Coordinates of C-alpha atoms and ligand atoms in Angstrom, one line a residue:
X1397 CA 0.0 0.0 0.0
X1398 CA 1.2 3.5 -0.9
X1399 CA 2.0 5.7 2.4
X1400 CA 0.9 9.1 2.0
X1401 CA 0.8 12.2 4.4
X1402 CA -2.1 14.2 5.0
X1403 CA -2.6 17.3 7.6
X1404 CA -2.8 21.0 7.5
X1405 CA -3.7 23.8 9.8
X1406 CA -6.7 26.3 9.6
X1407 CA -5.4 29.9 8.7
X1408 CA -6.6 32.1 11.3
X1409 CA -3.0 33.6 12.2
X1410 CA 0.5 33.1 11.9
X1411 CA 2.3 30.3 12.7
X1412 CA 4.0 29.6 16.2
X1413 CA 6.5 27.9 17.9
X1414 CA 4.0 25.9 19.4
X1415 CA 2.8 24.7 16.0
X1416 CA 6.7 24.1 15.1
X1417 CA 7.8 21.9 17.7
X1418 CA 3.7 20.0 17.9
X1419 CA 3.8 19.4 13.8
X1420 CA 5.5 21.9 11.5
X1421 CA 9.0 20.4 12.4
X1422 CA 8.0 17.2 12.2
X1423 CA 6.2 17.4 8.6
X1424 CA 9.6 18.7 6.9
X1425 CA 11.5 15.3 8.8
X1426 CA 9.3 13.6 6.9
X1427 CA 9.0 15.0 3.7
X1428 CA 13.0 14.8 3.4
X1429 CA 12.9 11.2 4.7
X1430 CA 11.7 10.0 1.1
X1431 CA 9.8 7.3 2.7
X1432 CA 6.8 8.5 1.8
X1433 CA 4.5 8.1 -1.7
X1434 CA 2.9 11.3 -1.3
X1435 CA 2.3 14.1 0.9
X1436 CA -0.2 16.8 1.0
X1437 CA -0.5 19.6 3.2
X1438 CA -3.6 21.9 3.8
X1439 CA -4.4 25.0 4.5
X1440 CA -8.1 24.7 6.1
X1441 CA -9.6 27.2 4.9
X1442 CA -13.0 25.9 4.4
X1443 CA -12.5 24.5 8.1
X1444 CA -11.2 28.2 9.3
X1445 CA -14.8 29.4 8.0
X1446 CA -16.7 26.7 10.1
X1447 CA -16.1 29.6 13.1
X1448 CA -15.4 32.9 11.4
X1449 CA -18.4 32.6 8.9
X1450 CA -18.7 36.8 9.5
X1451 CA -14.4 37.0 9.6
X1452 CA -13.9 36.2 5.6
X1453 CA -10.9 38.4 5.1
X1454 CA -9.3 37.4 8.4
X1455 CA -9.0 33.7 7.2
X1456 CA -8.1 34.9 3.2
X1457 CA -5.3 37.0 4.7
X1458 CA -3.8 34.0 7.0
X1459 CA -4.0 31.5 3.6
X1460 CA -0.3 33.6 2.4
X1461 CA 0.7 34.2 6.0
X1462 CA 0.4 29.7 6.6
X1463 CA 1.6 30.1 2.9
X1464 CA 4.5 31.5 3.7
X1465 CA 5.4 29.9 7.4
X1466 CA 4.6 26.1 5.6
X1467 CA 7.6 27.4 3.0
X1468 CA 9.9 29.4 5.4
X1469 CA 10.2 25.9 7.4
X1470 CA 11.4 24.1 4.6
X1471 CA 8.1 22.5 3.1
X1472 CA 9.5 21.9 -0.8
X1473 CA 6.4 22.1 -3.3
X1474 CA 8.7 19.6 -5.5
X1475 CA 8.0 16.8 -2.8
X1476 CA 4.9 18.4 -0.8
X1477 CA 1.4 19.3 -2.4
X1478 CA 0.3 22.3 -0.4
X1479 CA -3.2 22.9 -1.6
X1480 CA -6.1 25.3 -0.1
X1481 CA -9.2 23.1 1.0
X1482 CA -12.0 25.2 -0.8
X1483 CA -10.1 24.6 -4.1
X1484 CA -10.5 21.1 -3.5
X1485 CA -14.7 20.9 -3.5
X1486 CA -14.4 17.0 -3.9
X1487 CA -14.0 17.4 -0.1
X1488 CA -17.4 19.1 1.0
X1489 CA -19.2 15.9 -1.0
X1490 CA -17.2 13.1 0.5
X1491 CA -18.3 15.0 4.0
X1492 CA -22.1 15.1 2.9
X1493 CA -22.0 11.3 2.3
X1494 CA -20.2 11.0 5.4
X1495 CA -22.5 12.5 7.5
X1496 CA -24.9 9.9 7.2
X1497 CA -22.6 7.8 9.2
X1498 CA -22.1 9.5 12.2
X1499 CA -24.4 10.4 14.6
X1500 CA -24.9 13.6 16.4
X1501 CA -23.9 12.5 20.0
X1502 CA -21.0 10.5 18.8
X1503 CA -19.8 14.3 17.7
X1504 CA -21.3 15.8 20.9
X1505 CA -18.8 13.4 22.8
X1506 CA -15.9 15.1 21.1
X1507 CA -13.6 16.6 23.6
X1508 CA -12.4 18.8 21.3
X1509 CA -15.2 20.2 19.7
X1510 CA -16.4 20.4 23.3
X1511 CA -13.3 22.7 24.4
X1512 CA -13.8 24.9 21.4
X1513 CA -17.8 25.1 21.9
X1514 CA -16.8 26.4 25.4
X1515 CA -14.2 28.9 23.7
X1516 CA -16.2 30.3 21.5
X1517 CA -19.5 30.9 23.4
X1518 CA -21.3 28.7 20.9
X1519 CA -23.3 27.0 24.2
X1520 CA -26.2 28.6 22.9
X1521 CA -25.9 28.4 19.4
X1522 CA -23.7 25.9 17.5
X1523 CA -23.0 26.8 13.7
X1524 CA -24.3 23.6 11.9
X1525 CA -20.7 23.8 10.3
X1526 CA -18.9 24.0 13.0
X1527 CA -20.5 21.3 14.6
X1528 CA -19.7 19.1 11.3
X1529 CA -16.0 20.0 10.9
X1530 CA -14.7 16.7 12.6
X1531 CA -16.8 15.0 9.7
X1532 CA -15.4 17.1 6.9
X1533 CA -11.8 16.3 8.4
X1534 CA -12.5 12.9 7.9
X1535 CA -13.0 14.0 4.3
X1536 CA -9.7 16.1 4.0
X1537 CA -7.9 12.6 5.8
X1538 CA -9.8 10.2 3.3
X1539 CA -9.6 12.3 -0.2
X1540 CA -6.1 11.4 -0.2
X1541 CA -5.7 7.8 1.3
X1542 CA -4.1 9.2 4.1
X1543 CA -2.6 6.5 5.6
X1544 CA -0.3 8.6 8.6
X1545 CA -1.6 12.2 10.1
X1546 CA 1.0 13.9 12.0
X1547 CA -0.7 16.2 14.5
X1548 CA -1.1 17.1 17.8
X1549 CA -2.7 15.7 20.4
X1550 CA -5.7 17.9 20.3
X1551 CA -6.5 16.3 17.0
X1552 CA -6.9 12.7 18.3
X1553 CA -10.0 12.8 18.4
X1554 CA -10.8 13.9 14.5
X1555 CA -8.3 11.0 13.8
X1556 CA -10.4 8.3 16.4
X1557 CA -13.6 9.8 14.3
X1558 CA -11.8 9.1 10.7
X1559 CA -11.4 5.6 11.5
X1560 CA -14.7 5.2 12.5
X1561 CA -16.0 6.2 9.7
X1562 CA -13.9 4.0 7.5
X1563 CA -15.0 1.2 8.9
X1564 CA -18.0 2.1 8.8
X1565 CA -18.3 3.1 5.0
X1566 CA -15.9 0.0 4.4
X1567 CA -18.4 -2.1 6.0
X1568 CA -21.7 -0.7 4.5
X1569 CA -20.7 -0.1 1.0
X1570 CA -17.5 -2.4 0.8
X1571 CA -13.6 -1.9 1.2
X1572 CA -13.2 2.0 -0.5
X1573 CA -11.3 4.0 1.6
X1574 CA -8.0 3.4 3.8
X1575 CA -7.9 3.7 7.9
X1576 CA -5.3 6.5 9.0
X1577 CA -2.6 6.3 11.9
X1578 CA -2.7 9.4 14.0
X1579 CA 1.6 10.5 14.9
X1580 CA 1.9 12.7 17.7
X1581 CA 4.5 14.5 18.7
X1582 CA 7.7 13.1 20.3
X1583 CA 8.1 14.3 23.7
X1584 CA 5.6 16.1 26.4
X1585 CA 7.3 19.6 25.3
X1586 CA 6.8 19.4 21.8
X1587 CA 3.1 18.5 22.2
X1588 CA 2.4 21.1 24.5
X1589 CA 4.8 23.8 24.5
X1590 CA 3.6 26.9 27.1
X1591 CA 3.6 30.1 26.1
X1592 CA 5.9 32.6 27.0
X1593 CA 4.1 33.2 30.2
X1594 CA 4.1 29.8 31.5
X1595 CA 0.1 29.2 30.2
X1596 CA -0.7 25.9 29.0
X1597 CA -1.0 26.8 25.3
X1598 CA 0.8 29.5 23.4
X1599 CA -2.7 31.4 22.2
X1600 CA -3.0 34.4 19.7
X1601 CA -5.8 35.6 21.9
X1602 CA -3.4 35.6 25.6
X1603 CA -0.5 37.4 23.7
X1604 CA 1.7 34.8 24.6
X1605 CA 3.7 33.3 21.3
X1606 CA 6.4 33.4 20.0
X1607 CA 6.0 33.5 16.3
X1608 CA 8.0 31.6 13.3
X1609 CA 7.7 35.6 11.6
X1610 CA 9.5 37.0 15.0
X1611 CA 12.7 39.0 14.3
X1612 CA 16.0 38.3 16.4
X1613 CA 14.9 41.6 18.7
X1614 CA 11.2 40.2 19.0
X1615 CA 12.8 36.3 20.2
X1616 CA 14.9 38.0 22.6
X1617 CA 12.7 40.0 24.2
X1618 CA 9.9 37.7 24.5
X1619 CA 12.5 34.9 26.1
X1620 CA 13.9 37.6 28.4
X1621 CA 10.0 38.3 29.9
X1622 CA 9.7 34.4 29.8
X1623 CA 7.8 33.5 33.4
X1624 CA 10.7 30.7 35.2
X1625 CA 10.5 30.0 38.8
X1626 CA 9.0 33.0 41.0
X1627 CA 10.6 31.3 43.8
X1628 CA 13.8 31.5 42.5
X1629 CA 14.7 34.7 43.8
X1630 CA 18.5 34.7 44.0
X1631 CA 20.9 32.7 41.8
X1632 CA 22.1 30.9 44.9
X1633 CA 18.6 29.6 45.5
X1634 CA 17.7 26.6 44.2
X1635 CA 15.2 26.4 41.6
X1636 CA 11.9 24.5 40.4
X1637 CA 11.7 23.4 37.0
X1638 CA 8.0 22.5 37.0
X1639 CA 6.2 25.0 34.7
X1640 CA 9.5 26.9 34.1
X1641 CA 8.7 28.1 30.3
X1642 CA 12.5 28.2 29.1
X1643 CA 13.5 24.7 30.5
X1644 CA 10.2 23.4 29.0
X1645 CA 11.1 24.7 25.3
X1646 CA 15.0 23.6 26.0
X1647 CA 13.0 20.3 26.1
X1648 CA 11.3 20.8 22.7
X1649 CA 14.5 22.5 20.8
X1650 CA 17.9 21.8 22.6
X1651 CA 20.5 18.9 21.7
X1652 CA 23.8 18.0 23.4
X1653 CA 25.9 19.2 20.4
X1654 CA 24.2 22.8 21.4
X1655 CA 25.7 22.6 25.1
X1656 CA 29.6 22.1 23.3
X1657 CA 28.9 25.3 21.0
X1658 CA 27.1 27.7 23.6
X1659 CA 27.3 26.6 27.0
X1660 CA 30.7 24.1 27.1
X1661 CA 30.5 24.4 31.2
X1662 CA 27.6 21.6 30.5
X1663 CA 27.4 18.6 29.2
X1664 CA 23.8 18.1 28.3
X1665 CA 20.2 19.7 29.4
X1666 CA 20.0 17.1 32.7
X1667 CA 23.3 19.0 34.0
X1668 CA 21.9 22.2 33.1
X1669 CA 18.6 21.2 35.0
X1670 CA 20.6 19.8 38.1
X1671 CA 22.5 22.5 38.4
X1672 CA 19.4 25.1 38.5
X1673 CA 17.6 22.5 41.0
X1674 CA 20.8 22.5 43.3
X1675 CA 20.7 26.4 42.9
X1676 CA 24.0 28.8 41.8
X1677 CA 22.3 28.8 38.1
X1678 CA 20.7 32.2 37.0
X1679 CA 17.6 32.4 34.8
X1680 CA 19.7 34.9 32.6
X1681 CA 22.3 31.9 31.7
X1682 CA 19.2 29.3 30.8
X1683 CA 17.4 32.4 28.5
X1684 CA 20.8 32.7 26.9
X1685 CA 21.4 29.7 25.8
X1686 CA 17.2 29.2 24.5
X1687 CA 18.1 32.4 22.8
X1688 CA 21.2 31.2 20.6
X1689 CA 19.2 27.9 20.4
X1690 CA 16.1 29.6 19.2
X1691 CA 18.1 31.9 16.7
X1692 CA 20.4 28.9 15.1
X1693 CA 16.8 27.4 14.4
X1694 CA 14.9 30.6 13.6
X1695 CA 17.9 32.0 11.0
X1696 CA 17.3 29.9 7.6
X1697 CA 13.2 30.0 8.1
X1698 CA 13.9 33.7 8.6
X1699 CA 15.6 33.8 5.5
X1700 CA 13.8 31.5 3.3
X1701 CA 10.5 33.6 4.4
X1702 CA 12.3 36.7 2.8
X1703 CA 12.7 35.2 -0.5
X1704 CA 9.1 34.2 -0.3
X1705 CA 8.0 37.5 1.0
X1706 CA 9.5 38.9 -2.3
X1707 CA 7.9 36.4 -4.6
X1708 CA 4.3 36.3 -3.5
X1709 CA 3.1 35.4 -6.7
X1710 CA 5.1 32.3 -7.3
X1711 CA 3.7 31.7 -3.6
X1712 CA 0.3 31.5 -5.1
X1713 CA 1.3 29.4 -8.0
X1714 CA 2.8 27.0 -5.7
X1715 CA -0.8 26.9 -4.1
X1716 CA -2.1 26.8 -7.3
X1717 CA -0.7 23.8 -8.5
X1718 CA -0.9 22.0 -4.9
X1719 CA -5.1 22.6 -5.4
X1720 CA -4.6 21.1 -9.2
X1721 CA -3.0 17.9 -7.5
X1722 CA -5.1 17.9 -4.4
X1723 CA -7.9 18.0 -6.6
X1724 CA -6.9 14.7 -8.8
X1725 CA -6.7 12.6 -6.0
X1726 CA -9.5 13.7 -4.6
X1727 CA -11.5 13.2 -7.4
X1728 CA -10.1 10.0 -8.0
X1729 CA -11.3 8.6 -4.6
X1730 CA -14.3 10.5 -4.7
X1731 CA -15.4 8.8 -7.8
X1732 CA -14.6 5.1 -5.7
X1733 CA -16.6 6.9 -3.0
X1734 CA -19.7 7.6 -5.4
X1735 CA -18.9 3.7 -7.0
X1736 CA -19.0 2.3 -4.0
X1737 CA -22.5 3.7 -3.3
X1738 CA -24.1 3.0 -6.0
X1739 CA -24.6 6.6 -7.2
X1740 CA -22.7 5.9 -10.4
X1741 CA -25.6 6.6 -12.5
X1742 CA -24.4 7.3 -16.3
X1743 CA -21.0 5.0 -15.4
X1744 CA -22.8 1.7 -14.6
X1745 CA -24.0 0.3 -18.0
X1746 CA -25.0 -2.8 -16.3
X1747 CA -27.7 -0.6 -14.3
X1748 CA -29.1 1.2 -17.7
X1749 CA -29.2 -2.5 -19.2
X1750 CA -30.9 -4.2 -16.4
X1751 CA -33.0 -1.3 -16.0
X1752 CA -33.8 -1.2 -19.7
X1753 CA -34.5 -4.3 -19.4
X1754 CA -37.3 -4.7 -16.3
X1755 CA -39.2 -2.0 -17.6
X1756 CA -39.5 -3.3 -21.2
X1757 CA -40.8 -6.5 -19.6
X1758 CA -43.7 -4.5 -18.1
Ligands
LIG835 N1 -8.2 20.7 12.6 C1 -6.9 21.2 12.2 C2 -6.5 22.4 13.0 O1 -7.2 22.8 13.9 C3 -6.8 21.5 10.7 C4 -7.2 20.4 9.8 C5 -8.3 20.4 9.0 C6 -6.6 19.1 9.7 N2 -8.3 19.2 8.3 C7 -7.3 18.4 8.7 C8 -5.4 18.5 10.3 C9 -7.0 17.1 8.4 C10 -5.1 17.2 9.9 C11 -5.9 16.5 9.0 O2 -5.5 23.0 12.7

């Protein structure tokens, strides 16, 4: 079986390092790995819409700003289709057909969508959309055979749902469509890095990220207002590391080759850390080093994201031709999807013959 890559983000604002270390980072390992058939990446669009149905030009000004972050990390349109869901409308029929397989309180039971009902105010009154989006991800996943979705956790539960309704449609209308694996993240850090104030989640909304689009000035001052330990009031006294936002992204980004080329008194992070427990280790050496570890990471997607930012047409034919691809697959399954249920009028001879048939028996 082929192994293809599916997963995207919904554009309602610039990428962070949250979304690097939970996903972004992990996409470009893998498109460089050659291991897989094919990969496509999406910008949800259509999904983004489900809650900003008033907010159009929010989410069509975040499709070039996702554009552009997807690129400046090293996504390569000669191995990656990078498509925009609404240019794909293959999608929105696979999700019609598929909501007939799921049933409102197996959505309702979604601890996601529950979070984001609760985010959002929508207690009252749910968008019909919105409510649906798990089902139309199961679309974006199944258009392309998706057979791994790296994500983070939050997303397990679209993923959980996906297989679902594969079996289902496998089991109703015969073997059609292929079950995904869900690939999360590879340490605690990476799939929930705080934000610069120490909150679980870095959030547009709580001002708290630190953003792939972030000059050198912006990284340094946002690491340098990073919330550690407030009981660590002296560099003699020891410190906690619990919740301590710079040890936590030193987690997500540092390597032992950093401590030789920036901080040679160490050997590795667990020094670092047992040093800071034991206390005599200021917070101004640990943001430092995340500083010069940030920067050696943050340089080339820097610069890559000028070039870019200086071609935004060619940014938009790359899109371009990730939809046109995007679109044959889709299609392609979509026409299995419409075989499969028997809704192949004008392609099935055999119908218009037995059809013919019957009624000229009559
Ligand atoms: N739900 C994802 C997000 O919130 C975006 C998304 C839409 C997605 N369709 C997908 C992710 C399919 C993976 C696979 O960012």
């Amino acid at each position: 079986m082929e192994k293809v890559i599916l997963t995207g983000d919904r554009p309602t604002g610039k990428l962070h390092l949250g979304h690097y270390v939970g996903s972004l980072r992990r996409r470009v390992e893998l498109q460089n790995s050659g291991e897989f058939d094919k990969i496509f990446v999406m910008i949800a669009d259509a999904q983004a819409l489900t809650d900003n149905a008033d907010n159009p030009e929010k989410v069509r000004q975040n499709v070039i700003e996702v554009a552009l972050d997807y690129l400046s990390v090293g996504l390569d349109p000669s191995k990656t289709s990078i498509f925009i869901q609404t240019q794909v409308p293959e999608l929105c029929e696979l999700a019609f057909y598929y909501m007939n397989l799921v049933t409102v309180s197996r959505v309702q039971r979604n601890p996601t969508v529950k979070t984001e009902i609760k985010m959002r105010n929508f207690e009252q009154s749910i968008p019909v959309g919105f409510f649906c989006y798990p089902v139309s991800q199961a679309s974006d996943i199944t258009a392309f055979k998706a057979t791994v979705v790296p994500v983070g956790e939050d997303q397990a539960p679209m993923i959980e749902l996906t297989r679902e309704i594969v079996n289902r449609f496998n089991h109703v209308y015969g073997p059609t469509l292929v079950e995904p694996d869900i690939l999360l993240p590879g340490n605690a850090a990476c799939m929930r890095l705080p934000g610069t104030d120490g909150k679980a989640k870095m959030s547009k909304s709580l001002g708290n990220c630190i953003y792939l689009s972030d000059t050198p000035k912006e990284v340094k001052k946002k690491v340098n207002s990073m919330y550690t330990d407030p009981e660590h009031l002296t560099i003699d006294s020891p410190g906690h590391l619990e919740g301590n936002a710079p040890f936590i992204y030193l987690d997500a980004f540092c390597r032992d080759e950093h401590f030789a080329k920036y901080l040679p008194d160490y050997a590795n992070l667990d020094e670092l850390k047992a040093h800071y427990t034991r206390g005599g280790l200021g917070d101004g050496t640990v943001k430092k080093l995340l500083i010069n570890i940030l920067e050696e990471e943050l340089a080339p997607i820097r610069e890559r994201r000028k070039h870019f930012e200086q071609n935004i047409p060619e940014v938009y034919e790359i899109l371009r031709a990730g939809s046109e691809k995007a679109r044959e697959t889709a299609a392609r399954t979509l026409d299995e999807v419409r075989n499969a249920m028997r809704i192949n009028y004008f392609a099935d001879s055999d119908l218009i013959a037995e059809q013919a048939a019957r009624f000229r028996a009559k």
